[in-house]
Amino acid sequence: MTYLAKPKLHHPTLTRNKLGLTRRDYEGKVSTLCAGCGHDSISASIIQSCWDLDIQPHRLAKLSGIGCSSKTPDYFLGNSHGFNTVHGRMPSVLTGANLANRDLIYLGVSGDGDSASIGLGQFAHVMRRGVNMTYILENNGVYGLTKGQFSATADAGSKSKRGVANTEAAVDTVSLALLMGATFVARSFSGDKKQLVPLIKTALAHSGAAFLDVISPCVAFNNHQGSTKSYDYVREHNDAVNRLDFWPSREAITVDYSEGGVIEVPQHDGSVIKLRKTHPEYDPTDRIGAMNYIQAHAAKGEVVTGLLYLNPEAEDLHAHLGTVEVPFNKLGEKDLCPGAGMLERINAGLR
Ligand SMILES: Cc1ncc(C[n+]2csc(CCOP(=O)(O)OP(=O)(O)O)c2C)c(N)n1
Ligand code: SF4
Ligand SMILES: [Mg+2]
């Protein structure tokens, strides 16, 4: 059996969002991942975020590659569009879908093997193109699905379950996303829902390439002493540069932030990010500064988390290409075929 359907019955007193939906309406099938796998906690945070944001499930498309992480879209948003692509190829399928129908909210889910090994080229290009999406990389430092080989994000010196040290340099996907031009870059930890949920919500509202690297321990193959992707290691070395809250609109702000140290970052769509700095010197709008900070702290074995970079002026691929507002899949023959007269004029202009 590869999946289990969940019973459809809801308790009548469950809280409902503005659409009248309960959190259960944002769930998927019963997870078949190992008990305690970090990926299941990320799915729970995605469910919470979409429920909080009152997203209509049919307006979201979830795409993934291959791996335990890439299986997870089956375990959330059972009423959304889904496409489980080939290993490492999620970004190009997502790009094509986004170009065909710009009206959907795109959520890409991938693993460190899927994104940093076979899919590294695709990863780099989807970031630099600014495809409007939320890209969540569930990072456990191993190929969980194929029984725990080191992946390209495993830190040099990190030990395998059998005690063998990894000798190769790690691909830092956060630094790579920054380098390639992603306009929202964050890192979090599957065990920190309080940090992760607002980051997912902010990423979903961002119009441009939003990348979220989530350290997500693999309890079967990479949660032992000597691993830098275990629950214990990440808890001990987590260096959160900020904490945020996300408000879908200015009117909705009900929390009192008068204790100080909070910056408001208004977004184009009227939503507001409330950013509480835990490291006063960290400026998430300074891309080069962010790269330096992340590298300097990684050299000390620290895992820097939080909203690492945000470009409030971000534009997406459709803006770069100057495409029409109407999604391509809604254009009819009249819009797409200019007629013989127009074609003649175009050809004449080229002579
Ligand atoms: C073209 C191709 N090559 C290799 C594989 C075998 N394979 C399946 S999943 C996987 C790695 C998955 O690792 P990751 O993306 O980190 O996901 P995790 O299982 O750790 O969540 C590999 C190499 C495959 N399915 N397809
Ligand atoms: S093998 Fe690892 S990544 Fe895969 S489900 Fe089990 S704990 Fe999760
Ligand atoms: Mg992995």
mmCIF file of C-alpha atoms and ligand atoms in Angstrom:
data_model
loop_
_atom_site.group_PDB
_atom_site.id
_atom_site.type_symbol
_atom_site.label_atom_id
_atom_site.label_comp_id
_atom_site.label_asym_id
_atom_site.label_seq_id
_atom_site.Cartn_x
_atom_site.Cartn_y
_atom_site.Cartn_z
ATOM 1 C CA MET A 1 0.000 0.000 0.000
ATOM 2 C CA THR A 2 1.553 3.320 -1.009
ATOM 3 C CA TYR A 3 -0.993 5.680 0.481
ATOM 4 C CA LEU A 4 -3.937 5.833 2.853
ATOM 5 C CA ALA A 5 -6.931 8.107 2.359
ATOM 6 C CA LYS A 6 -8.029 10.033 5.437
ATOM 7 C CA PRO A 7 -11.602 9.721 6.713
ATOM 8 C CA LYS A 8 -13.639 12.711 5.515
ATOM 9 C CA LEU A 9 -15.583 13.221 8.773
ATOM 10 C CA HIS A 10 -14.934 16.514 10.587
ATOM 11 C CA HIS A 11 -15.829 17.347 14.154
ATOM 12 C CA PRO A 12 -18.610 19.984 13.903
ATOM 13 C CA THR A 13 -16.920 22.382 16.345
ATOM 14 C CA LEU A 14 -13.631 22.695 14.432
ATOM 15 C CA THR A 15 -12.611 26.331 13.846
ATOM 16 C CA ARG A 16 -13.237 27.615 10.326
ATOM 17 C CA ASN A 17 -11.390 30.267 8.327
ATOM 18 C CA LYS A 18 -12.982 33.044 6.249
ATOM 19 C CA LEU A 19 -13.868 30.532 3.524
ATOM 20 C CA GLY A 20 -15.680 28.343 6.046
ATOM 21 C CA LEU A 21 -12.970 25.674 5.778
ATOM 22 C CA THR A 22 -11.355 23.799 8.651
ATOM 23 C CA ARG A 23 -7.675 22.848 8.824
ATOM 24 C CA ARG A 24 -8.768 19.307 7.916
ATOM 25 C CA ASP A 25 -9.879 20.649 4.517
ATOM 26 C CA TYR A 26 -6.223 21.517 3.806
ATOM 27 C CA GLU A 27 -4.895 18.065 4.623
ATOM 28 C CA GLY A 28 -4.006 15.312 2.153
ATOM 29 C CA LYS A 29 -3.585 11.570 2.477
ATOM 30 C CA VAL A 30 -2.144 9.865 5.556
ATOM 31 C CA SER A 31 1.650 10.208 5.496
ATOM 32 C CA THR A 32 3.681 7.054 4.934
ATOM 33 C CA LEU A 33 6.969 8.703 6.019
ATOM 34 C CA CYS A 34 8.907 7.452 9.076
ATOM 35 C CA ALA A 35 7.436 8.609 12.402
ATOM 36 C CA GLY A 36 9.387 11.713 13.485
ATOM 37 C CA CYS A 37 10.563 12.669 9.962
ATOM 38 C CA GLY A 38 11.058 16.445 9.739
ATOM 39 C CA HIS A 39 9.217 16.507 6.397
ATOM 40 C CA ASP A 40 5.876 15.747 8.134
ATOM 41 C CA SER A 41 6.300 18.812 10.362
ATOM 42 C CA ILE A 42 6.870 20.967 7.268
ATOM 43 C CA SER A 43 3.650 19.590 5.726
ATOM 44 C CA ALA A 44 1.826 20.559 8.942
ATOM 45 C CA SER A 45 3.249 24.095 8.673
ATOM 46 C CA ILE A 46 2.160 24.360 5.024
ATOM 47 C CA ILE A 47 -1.376 23.262 6.013
ATOM 48 C CA GLN A 48 -1.447 25.842 8.818
ATOM 49 C CA SER A 49 -0.156 28.633 6.546
ATOM 50 C CA CYS A 50 -2.662 28.013 3.742
ATOM 51 C CA TRP A 51 -5.533 27.739 6.223
ATOM 52 C CA ASP A 52 -4.471 30.967 7.959
ATOM 53 C CA LEU A 53 -4.224 32.794 4.624
ATOM 54 C CA ASP A 54 -7.705 31.598 3.523
ATOM 55 C CA ILE A 55 -6.255 30.224 0.292
ATOM 56 C CA GLN A 56 -8.847 28.523 -1.873
ATOM 57 C CA PRO A 57 -7.308 25.065 -2.369
ATOM 58 C CA HIS A 58 -8.127 24.998 -6.108
ATOM 59 C CA ARG A 59 -6.073 28.179 -6.580
ATOM 60 C CA LEU A 60 -2.834 26.481 -5.536
ATOM 61 C CA ALA A 61 -0.593 24.190 -7.577
ATOM 62 C CA LYS A 62 1.956 22.028 -5.754
ATOM 63 C CA LEU A 63 4.829 20.535 -7.713
ATOM 64 C CA SER A 64 7.694 18.299 -6.628
ATOM 65 C CA GLY A 65 10.516 16.066 -7.860
ATOM 66 C CA ILE A 66 11.496 12.659 -6.455
ATOM 67 C CA GLY A 67 12.419 11.754 -2.856
ATOM 68 C CA CYS A 68 10.700 11.399 0.527
ATOM 69 C CA SER A 69 10.414 15.220 0.534
ATOM 70 C CA SER A 70 8.919 15.218 -2.945
ATOM 71 C CA LYS A 71 6.290 12.670 -1.829
ATOM 72 C CA THR A 72 4.923 15.088 0.776
ATOM 73 C CA PRO A 73 2.573 17.106 -1.494
ATOM 74 C CA ASP A 74 0.385 14.005 -1.354
ATOM 75 C CA TYR A 75 0.028 14.605 2.394
ATOM 76 C CA PHE A 76 -1.305 18.174 2.269
ATOM 77 C CA LEU A 77 -3.778 20.208 0.188
ATOM 78 C CA GLY A 78 -5.617 17.223 -1.226
ATOM 79 C CA ASN A 79 -7.939 19.539 -3.173
ATOM 80 C CA SER A 80 -5.177 21.488 -4.935
ATOM 81 C CA HIS A 81 -3.532 20.867 -8.313
ATOM 82 C CA GLY A 82 -0.523 18.559 -8.080
ATOM 83 C CA PHE A 83 2.311 17.412 -10.332
ATOM 84 C CA ASN A 84 4.936 14.933 -9.103
ATOM 85 C CA THR A 85 7.608 15.392 -11.789
ATOM 86 C CA VAL A 86 10.877 13.566 -12.550
ATOM 87 C CA HIS A 87 13.964 13.723 -10.248
ATOM 88 C CA GLY A 88 15.374 17.291 -10.247
ATOM 89 C CA ARG A 89 12.970 18.595 -12.901
ATOM 90 C CA MET A 90 10.314 20.277 -10.777
ATOM 91 C CA PRO A 91 11.587 23.834 -11.538
ATOM 92 C CA SER A 92 11.142 23.584 -15.317
ATOM 93 C CA VAL A 93 7.666 22.056 -15.037
ATOM 94 C CA LEU A 94 6.703 24.745 -12.508
ATOM 95 C CA THR A 95 8.067 27.459 -14.831
ATOM 96 C CA GLY A 96 5.997 26.130 -17.733
ATOM 97 C CA ALA A 97 2.838 25.902 -15.633
ATOM 98 C CA ASN A 98 3.397 29.411 -14.302
ATOM 99 C CA LEU A 99 3.810 30.796 -17.808
ATOM 100 C CA ALA A 100 0.653 29.047 -18.988
ATOM 101 C CA ASN A 101 -1.484 30.141 -16.028
ATOM 102 C CA ARG A 102 -0.191 33.043 -13.957
ATOM 103 C CA ASP A 103 -3.388 33.049 -11.864
ATOM 104 C CA LEU A 104 -2.412 30.100 -9.647
ATOM 105 C CA ILE A 105 -0.247 30.158 -6.525
ATOM 106 C CA TYR A 106 2.786 27.946 -7.156
ATOM 107 C CA LEU A 107 4.386 25.864 -4.423
ATOM 108 C CA GLY A 108 7.452 23.786 -5.300
ATOM 109 C CA VAL A 109 8.603 21.129 -2.832
ATOM 110 C CA SER A 110 11.978 19.475 -3.216
ATOM 111 C CA GLY A 111 14.783 17.722 -1.335
ATOM 112 C CA ASP A 112 18.497 18.402 -1.076
ATOM 113 C CA GLY A 113 19.268 15.517 -3.422
ATOM 114 C CA ASP A 114 16.553 16.645 -5.833
ATOM 115 C CA SER A 115 17.709 20.297 -5.824
ATOM 116 C CA ALA A 116 21.456 20.265 -5.087
ATOM 117 C CA SER A 117 22.551 17.198 -7.099
ATOM 118 C CA ILE A 118 20.584 16.146 -10.196
ATOM 119 C CA GLY A 119 18.490 19.349 -10.192
ATOM 120 C CA LEU A 120 21.182 21.933 -9.441
ATOM 121 C CA GLY A 121 21.047 23.527 -12.896
ATOM 122 C CA GLN A 122 17.254 23.741 -12.772
ATOM 123 C CA PHE A 123 17.420 25.195 -9.258
ATOM 124 C CA ALA A 124 19.838 27.947 -10.347
ATOM 125 C CA HIS A 125 17.802 28.969 -13.394
ATOM 126 C CA VAL A 126 14.395 29.055 -11.720
ATOM 127 C CA MET A 127 15.859 31.485 -9.156
ATOM 128 C CA ARG A 128 17.516 33.791 -11.684
ATOM 129 C CA ARG A 129 14.389 33.885 -13.841
ATOM 130 C CA GLY A 130 12.335 35.151 -10.911
ATOM 131 C CA VAL A 131 9.492 32.658 -11.368
ATOM 132 C CA ASN A 132 6.669 33.656 -9.029
ATOM 133 C CA MET A 133 6.640 30.708 -6.624
ATOM 134 C CA THR A 134 7.435 29.470 -3.155
ATOM 135 C CA TYR A 135 10.229 26.912 -3.367
ATOM 136 C CA ILE A 136 10.605 24.819 -0.198
ATOM 137 C CA LEU A 137 13.720 22.655 0.042
ATOM 138 C CA GLU A 138 13.358 20.019 2.775
ATOM 139 C CA ASN A 139 17.034 19.700 3.648
ATOM 140 C CA ASN A 140 18.217 16.611 5.572
ATOM 141 C CA GLY A 141 21.718 16.243 4.084
ATOM 142 C CA VAL A 142 21.000 12.741 2.757
ATOM 143 C CA TYR A 143 19.110 10.883 0.052
ATOM 144 C CA GLY A 144 16.460 9.588 2.473
ATOM 145 C CA LEU A 145 14.419 7.659 -0.079
ATOM 146 C CA THR A 146 17.403 5.658 -1.383
ATOM 147 C CA LYS A 147 18.644 4.761 2.125
ATOM 148 C CA GLY A 148 20.813 7.591 3.409
ATOM 149 C CA GLN A 149 23.736 8.363 1.072
ATOM 150 C CA PHE A 150 25.312 11.802 1.736
ATOM 151 C CA SER A 151 23.744 14.486 -0.441
ATOM 152 C CA ALA A 152 25.503 17.564 -1.825
ATOM 153 C CA THR A 153 24.279 19.678 1.126
ATOM 154 C CA ALA A 154 26.010 17.442 3.729
ATOM 155 C CA ASP A 155 28.661 19.473 5.538
ATOM 156 C CA ALA A 156 32.286 18.415 5.178
ATOM 157 C CA GLY A 157 33.166 16.544 8.373
ATOM 158 C CA SER A 158 29.570 15.538 9.121
ATOM 159 C CA LYS A 159 29.457 11.827 10.012
ATOM 160 C CA SER A 160 27.272 9.149 8.458
ATOM 161 C CA LYS A 161 25.327 6.725 10.642
ATOM 162 C CA ARG A 162 28.221 4.263 10.370
ATOM 163 C CA GLY A 163 30.706 6.943 11.521
ATOM 164 C CA VAL A 164 32.305 7.785 8.148
ATOM 165 C CA ALA A 165 33.048 11.528 7.713
ATOM 166 C CA ASN A 166 31.926 13.352 4.567
ATOM 167 C CA THR A 167 34.988 14.768 2.802
ATOM 168 C CA GLU A 168 33.278 16.875 0.141
ATOM 169 C CA ALA A 169 32.384 20.572 0.348
ATOM 170 C CA ALA A 170 28.687 21.316 0.889
ATOM 171 C CA VAL A 171 26.468 23.199 -1.545
ATOM 172 C CA ASP A 172 24.845 25.942 0.528
ATOM 173 C CA THR A 173 21.506 26.349 -1.225
ATOM 174 C CA VAL A 174 20.699 29.601 0.602
ATOM 175 C CA SER A 175 23.941 31.245 -0.597
ATOM 176 C CA LEU A 176 23.346 29.888 -4.082
ATOM 177 C CA ALA A 177 19.778 31.244 -4.179
ATOM 178 C CA LEU A 178 21.104 34.666 -3.098
ATOM 179 C CA LEU A 179 23.791 34.551 -5.761
ATOM 180 C CA MET A 180 21.323 33.538 -8.464
ATOM 181 C CA GLY A 181 18.963 36.434 -7.732
ATOM 182 C CA ALA A 182 16.124 34.990 -5.638
ATOM 183 C CA THR A 183 14.193 37.936 -4.192
ATOM 184 C CA PHE A 184 13.050 36.227 -0.971
ATOM 185 C CA VAL A 185 15.490 33.910 0.820
ATOM 186 C CA ALA A 186 14.934 32.310 4.212
ATOM 187 C CA ARG A 187 16.110 29.368 6.260
ATOM 188 C CA SER A 188 14.211 27.605 9.001
ATOM 189 C CA PHE A 189 14.007 24.357 10.932
ATOM 190 C CA SER A 190 11.194 21.803 10.702
ATOM 191 C CA GLY A 191 11.098 21.678 14.525
ATOM 192 C CA ASP A 192 10.378 25.430 14.845
ATOM 193 C CA LYS A 193 6.795 25.895 13.657
ATOM 194 C CA LYS A 194 6.623 29.371 15.227
ATOM 195 C CA GLN A 195 9.364 30.549 12.901
ATOM 196 C CA LEU A 196 8.404 28.417 9.902
ATOM 197 C CA VAL A 197 4.689 29.279 9.530
ATOM 198 C CA PRO A 198 5.152 33.078 9.184
ATOM 199 C CA LEU A 199 8.038 32.464 6.753
ATOM 200 C CA ILE A 200 5.857 30.232 4.554
ATOM 201 C CA LYS A 201 3.018 32.776 4.621
ATOM 202 C CA THR A 202 5.362 35.620 3.678
ATOM 203 C CA ALA A 203 6.932 33.528 0.907
ATOM 204 C CA LEU A 204 3.481 32.676 -0.510
ATOM 205 C CA ALA A 205 2.594 36.387 -0.624
ATOM 206 C CA HIS A 206 5.905 37.392 -2.233
ATOM 207 C CA SER A 207 5.649 38.064 -5.967
ATOM 208 C CA GLY A 208 8.876 36.665 -7.340
ATOM 209 C CA ALA A 209 11.196 33.740 -6.615
ATOM 210 C CA ALA A 210 10.842 32.923 -2.904
ATOM 211 C CA PHE A 211 13.236 30.298 -1.596
ATOM 212 C CA LEU A 212 12.881 28.627 1.784
ATOM 213 C CA ASP A 213 15.522 26.136 2.931
ATOM 214 C CA VAL A 214 14.170 24.102 5.845
ATOM 215 C CA ILE A 215 16.538 21.865 7.807
ATOM 216 C CA SER A 216 14.431 18.731 8.178
ATOM 217 C CA PRO A 217 16.133 15.856 10.043
ATOM 218 C CA CYS A 218 15.933 12.332 8.605
ATOM 219 C CA VAL A 219 15.349 10.177 11.677
ATOM 220 C CA ALA A 220 16.183 6.979 9.791
ATOM 221 C CA PHE A 221 19.609 7.932 8.376
ATOM 222 C CA ASN A 222 20.903 11.305 9.648
ATOM 223 C CA ASN A 223 19.863 12.029 13.225
ATOM 224 C CA HIS A 224 22.857 10.689 15.146
ATOM 225 C CA GLN A 225 25.744 12.319 16.998
ATOM 226 C CA GLY A 226 28.295 13.732 14.539
ATOM 227 C CA SER A 227 25.624 14.758 11.984
ATOM 228 C CA THR A 228 25.126 18.497 11.381
ATOM 229 C CA LYS A 229 21.518 17.947 10.237
ATOM 230 C CA SER A 230 20.237 16.181 13.389
ATOM 231 C CA TYR A 231 17.535 17.605 15.685
ATOM 232 C CA ASP A 232 20.072 18.070 18.496
ATOM 233 C CA TYR A 233 22.703 19.782 16.315
ATOM 234 C CA VAL A 234 20.264 22.264 14.766
ATOM 235 C CA ARG A 235 18.685 23.102 18.146
ATOM 236 C CA GLU A 236 22.132 23.742 19.655
ATOM 237 C CA HIS A 237 23.528 25.790 16.729
ATOM 238 C CA ASN A 238 20.424 27.676 15.555
ATOM 239 C CA ASP A 239 21.225 31.393 15.174
ATOM 240 C CA ALA A 240 17.912 33.134 14.361
ATOM 241 C CA VAL A 241 18.648 36.630 12.999
ATOM 242 C CA ASN A 242 15.014 37.746 13.233
ATOM 243 C CA ARG A 243 11.456 36.632 13.958
ATOM 244 C CA LEU A 244 8.535 37.698 11.855
ATOM 245 C CA ASP A 245 4.823 37.926 11.762
ATOM 246 C CA PHE A 246 2.863 38.187 8.554
ATOM 247 C CA TRP A 247 -0.336 40.169 8.197
ATOM 248 C CA PRO A 248 -2.377 39.725 5.016
ATOM 249 C CA SER A 249 -3.618 43.327 5.270
ATOM 250 C CA ARG A 250 -2.807 46.437 7.255
ATOM 251 C CA GLU A 251 -6.230 46.496 8.957
ATOM 252 C CA ALA A 252 -5.792 43.030 10.389
ATOM 253 C CA ILE A 253 -2.937 43.939 12.765
ATOM 254 C CA THR A 254 -4.167 43.281 16.278
ATOM 255 C CA VAL A 255 -0.977 42.492 18.208
ATOM 256 C CA ASP A 256 0.695 45.212 20.266
ATOM 257 C CA TYR A 257 4.333 45.587 19.281
ATOM 258 C CA SER A 258 5.009 48.555 21.540
ATOM 259 C CA GLU A 259 7.866 46.750 23.293
ATOM 260 C CA GLY A 260 10.069 48.079 20.454
ATOM 261 C CA GLY A 261 12.605 46.591 18.082
ATOM 262 C CA VAL A 262 9.999 45.795 15.414
ATOM 263 C CA ILE A 263 10.151 47.048 11.833
ATOM 264 C CA GLU A 264 7.143 47.129 9.519
ATOM 265 C CA VAL A 265 7.811 46.139 5.917
ATOM 266 C CA PRO A 266 4.749 46.894 3.772
ATOM 267 C CA GLN A 267 4.328 44.752 0.641
ATOM 268 C CA HIS A 268 2.925 45.732 -2.783
ATOM 269 C CA ASP A 269 -0.277 43.739 -2.237
ATOM 270 C CA GLY A 270 -1.166 45.582 1.003
ATOM 271 C CA SER A 271 0.168 42.876 3.304
ATOM 272 C CA VAL A 272 2.639 43.763 6.039
ATOM 273 C CA ILE A 273 5.646 41.923 7.428
ATOM 274 C CA LYS A 274 6.427 42.690 11.058
ATOM 275 C CA LEU A 275 10.082 41.960 11.564
ATOM 276 C CA ARG A 276 11.562 41.637 15.027
ATOM 277 C CA LYS A 277 15.344 41.762 14.824
ATOM 278 C CA THR A 278 17.143 39.447 17.210
ATOM 279 C CA HIS A 279 20.516 40.537 15.780
ATOM 280 C CA PRO A 280 20.376 44.328 15.479
ATOM 281 C CA GLU A 281 23.255 44.443 12.975
ATOM 282 C CA TYR A 282 21.524 42.093 10.494
ATOM 283 C CA ASP A 283 19.876 43.886 7.569
ATOM 284 C CA PRO A 284 17.709 41.520 5.457
ATOM 285 C CA THR A 285 17.589 43.980 2.545
ATOM 286 C CA ASP A 286 21.388 43.886 2.112
ATOM 287 C CA ARG A 287 22.118 40.942 -0.208
ATOM 288 C CA ILE A 288 25.918 41.093 -0.051
ATOM 289 C CA GLY A 289 25.814 41.607 3.725
ATOM 290 C CA ALA A 290 23.545 38.564 4.048
ATOM 291 C CA MET A 291 25.958 36.419 2.023
ATOM 292 C CA ASN A 292 28.901 37.474 4.199
ATOM 293 C CA TYR A 293 26.989 36.891 7.415
ATOM 294 C CA ILE A 294 25.795 33.421 6.384
ATOM 295 C CA GLN A 295 29.257 32.314 5.265
ATOM 296 C CA ALA A 296 31.027 33.693 8.351
ATOM 297 C CA HIS A 297 28.608 31.933 10.685
ATOM 298 C CA ALA A 298 28.603 28.681 8.691
ATOM 299 C CA ALA A 299 32.400 28.580 9.125
ATOM 300 C CA LYS A 300 31.772 28.519 12.893
ATOM 301 C CA GLY A 301 29.273 25.652 12.539
ATOM 302 C CA GLU A 302 26.242 27.889 13.163
ATOM 303 C CA VAL A 303 22.964 27.485 11.302
ATOM 304 C CA VAL A 304 21.671 30.981 10.481
ATOM 305 C CA THR A 305 17.857 31.027 10.265
ATOM 306 C CA GLY A 306 15.101 33.592 9.713
ATOM 307 C CA LEU A 307 14.263 35.946 6.845
ATOM 308 C CA LEU A 308 17.737 36.298 5.350
ATOM 309 C CA TYR A 309 16.952 38.462 2.323
ATOM 310 C CA LEU A 310 13.969 40.300 0.924
ATOM 311 C CA ASN A 311 13.851 42.578 -2.095
ATOM 312 C CA PRO A 312 10.674 44.621 -1.635
ATOM 313 C CA GLU A 313 10.937 45.815 -5.271
ATOM 314 C CA ALA A 314 10.919 42.256 -6.633
ATOM 315 C CA GLU A 315 9.519 41.571 -10.084
ATOM 316 C CA ASP A 316 8.633 38.183 -11.504
ATOM 317 C CA LEU A 317 9.237 36.421 -14.809
ATOM 318 C CA HIS A 318 5.983 37.744 -16.314
ATOM 319 C CA ALA A 319 7.078 41.328 -15.570
ATOM 320 C CA HIS A 320 10.499 40.614 -17.118
ATOM 321 C CA LEU A 321 8.856 39.234 -20.260
ATOM 322 C CA GLY A 322 6.123 41.865 -20.418
ATOM 323 C CA THR A 323 3.373 39.266 -20.817
ATOM 324 C CA VAL A 324 -0.323 40.185 -20.820
ATOM 325 C CA GLU A 325 -2.299 40.170 -17.555
ATOM 326 C CA VAL A 326 -4.695 37.498 -18.859
ATOM 327 C CA PRO A 327 -3.280 34.015 -18.275
ATOM 328 C CA PHE A 328 -2.145 32.432 -21.548
ATOM 329 C CA ASN A 329 -4.456 29.459 -21.037
ATOM 330 C CA LYS A 330 -7.464 31.825 -21.094
ATOM 331 C CA LEU A 331 -6.540 33.541 -24.364
ATOM 332 C CA GLY A 332 -8.774 32.563 -27.250
ATOM 333 C CA GLU A 333 -8.007 32.192 -30.950
ATOM 334 C CA LYS A 334 -8.995 35.830 -31.536
ATOM 335 C CA ASP A 335 -6.249 37.005 -29.137
ATOM 336 C CA LEU A 336 -3.649 34.549 -30.342
ATOM 337 C CA CYS A 337 -4.156 34.812 -34.099
ATOM 338 C CA PRO A 338 -3.717 38.438 -35.234
ATOM 339 C CA GLY A 339 -5.103 37.744 -38.715
ATOM 340 C CA ALA A 340 -3.593 37.963 -42.208
ATOM 341 C CA GLY A 341 -3.561 41.801 -42.328
ATOM 342 C CA MET A 342 -1.573 42.166 -39.122
ATOM 343 C CA LEU A 343 0.817 39.366 -40.176
ATOM 344 C CA GLU A 344 1.405 41.198 -43.461
ATOM 345 C CA ARG A 345 2.216 44.408 -41.584
ATOM 346 C CA ILE A 346 4.625 42.574 -39.232
ATOM 347 C CA ASN A 347 6.376 40.941 -42.182
ATOM 348 C CA ALA A 348 6.569 44.261 -44.036
ATOM 349 C CA GLY A 349 8.169 45.822 -40.929
ATOM 350 C CA LEU A 350 10.864 43.183 -41.014
ATOM 351 C CA ARG A 351 11.797 43.637 -44.647
HETATM 352 C C1 LIG B 1 16.892 10.029 -12.671
HETATM 353 C C2 LIG B 1 16.916 9.422 -11.293
HETATM 354 N N1 LIG B 1 18.110 9.200 -10.689
HETATM 355 C C3 LIG B 1 18.143 8.668 -9.464
HETATM 356 C C4 LIG B 1 16.991 8.336 -8.817
HETATM 357 C C5 LIG B 1 17.054 7.698 -7.472
HETATM 358 N N2 LIG B 1 16.653 8.595 -6.379
HETATM 359 C C6 LIG B 1 15.389 8.616 -5.933
HETATM 360 S S1 LIG B 1 15.166 9.715 -4.711
HETATM 361 C C7 LIG B 1 16.794 10.171 -4.751
HETATM 362 C C8 LIG B 1 17.364 11.200 -3.828
HETATM 363 C C9 LIG B 1 16.377 11.845 -2.964
HETATM 364 O O1 LIG B 1 17.018 12.687 -2.054
HETATM 365 P P1 LIG B 1 16.356 14.022 -1.580
HETATM 366 O O2 LIG B 1 15.937 14.848 -2.722
HETATM 367 O O3 LIG B 1 17.317 14.645 -0.625
HETATM 368 O O4 LIG B 1 15.027 13.547 -0.846
HETATM 369 P P2 LIG B 1 14.803 12.891 0.607
HETATM 370 O O5 LIG B 1 14.402 11.498 0.315
HETATM 371 O O6 LIG B 1 16.057 12.989 1.380
HETATM 372 O O7 LIG B 1 13.710 13.712 1.183
HETATM 373 C C10 LIG B 1 17.489 9.458 -5.738
HETATM 374 C C11 LIG B 1 18.926 9.626 -6.018
HETATM 375 C C12 LIG B 1 15.765 8.592 -9.462
HETATM 376 N N3 LIG B 1 14.594 8.335 -8.874
HETATM 377 N N4 LIG B 1 15.756 9.132 -10.689
HETATM 378 S S1 SF4 B 2 13.924 7.852 5.264
HETATM 379 FE FE1 SF4 B 2 14.378 9.788 6.278
HETATM 380 S S2 SF4 B 2 13.568 11.359 4.895
HETATM 381 FE FE2 SF4 B 2 12.619 9.416 4.328
HETATM 382 S S3 SF4 B 2 10.696 9.324 5.503
HETATM 383 FE FE3 SF4 B 2 12.256 8.259 6.720
HETATM 384 S S4 SF4 B 2 13.038 9.861 8.086
HETATM 385 FE FE4 SF4 B 2 11.980 10.907 6.428
HETATM 386 MG MG MG B 3 17.352 14.656 1.396
#
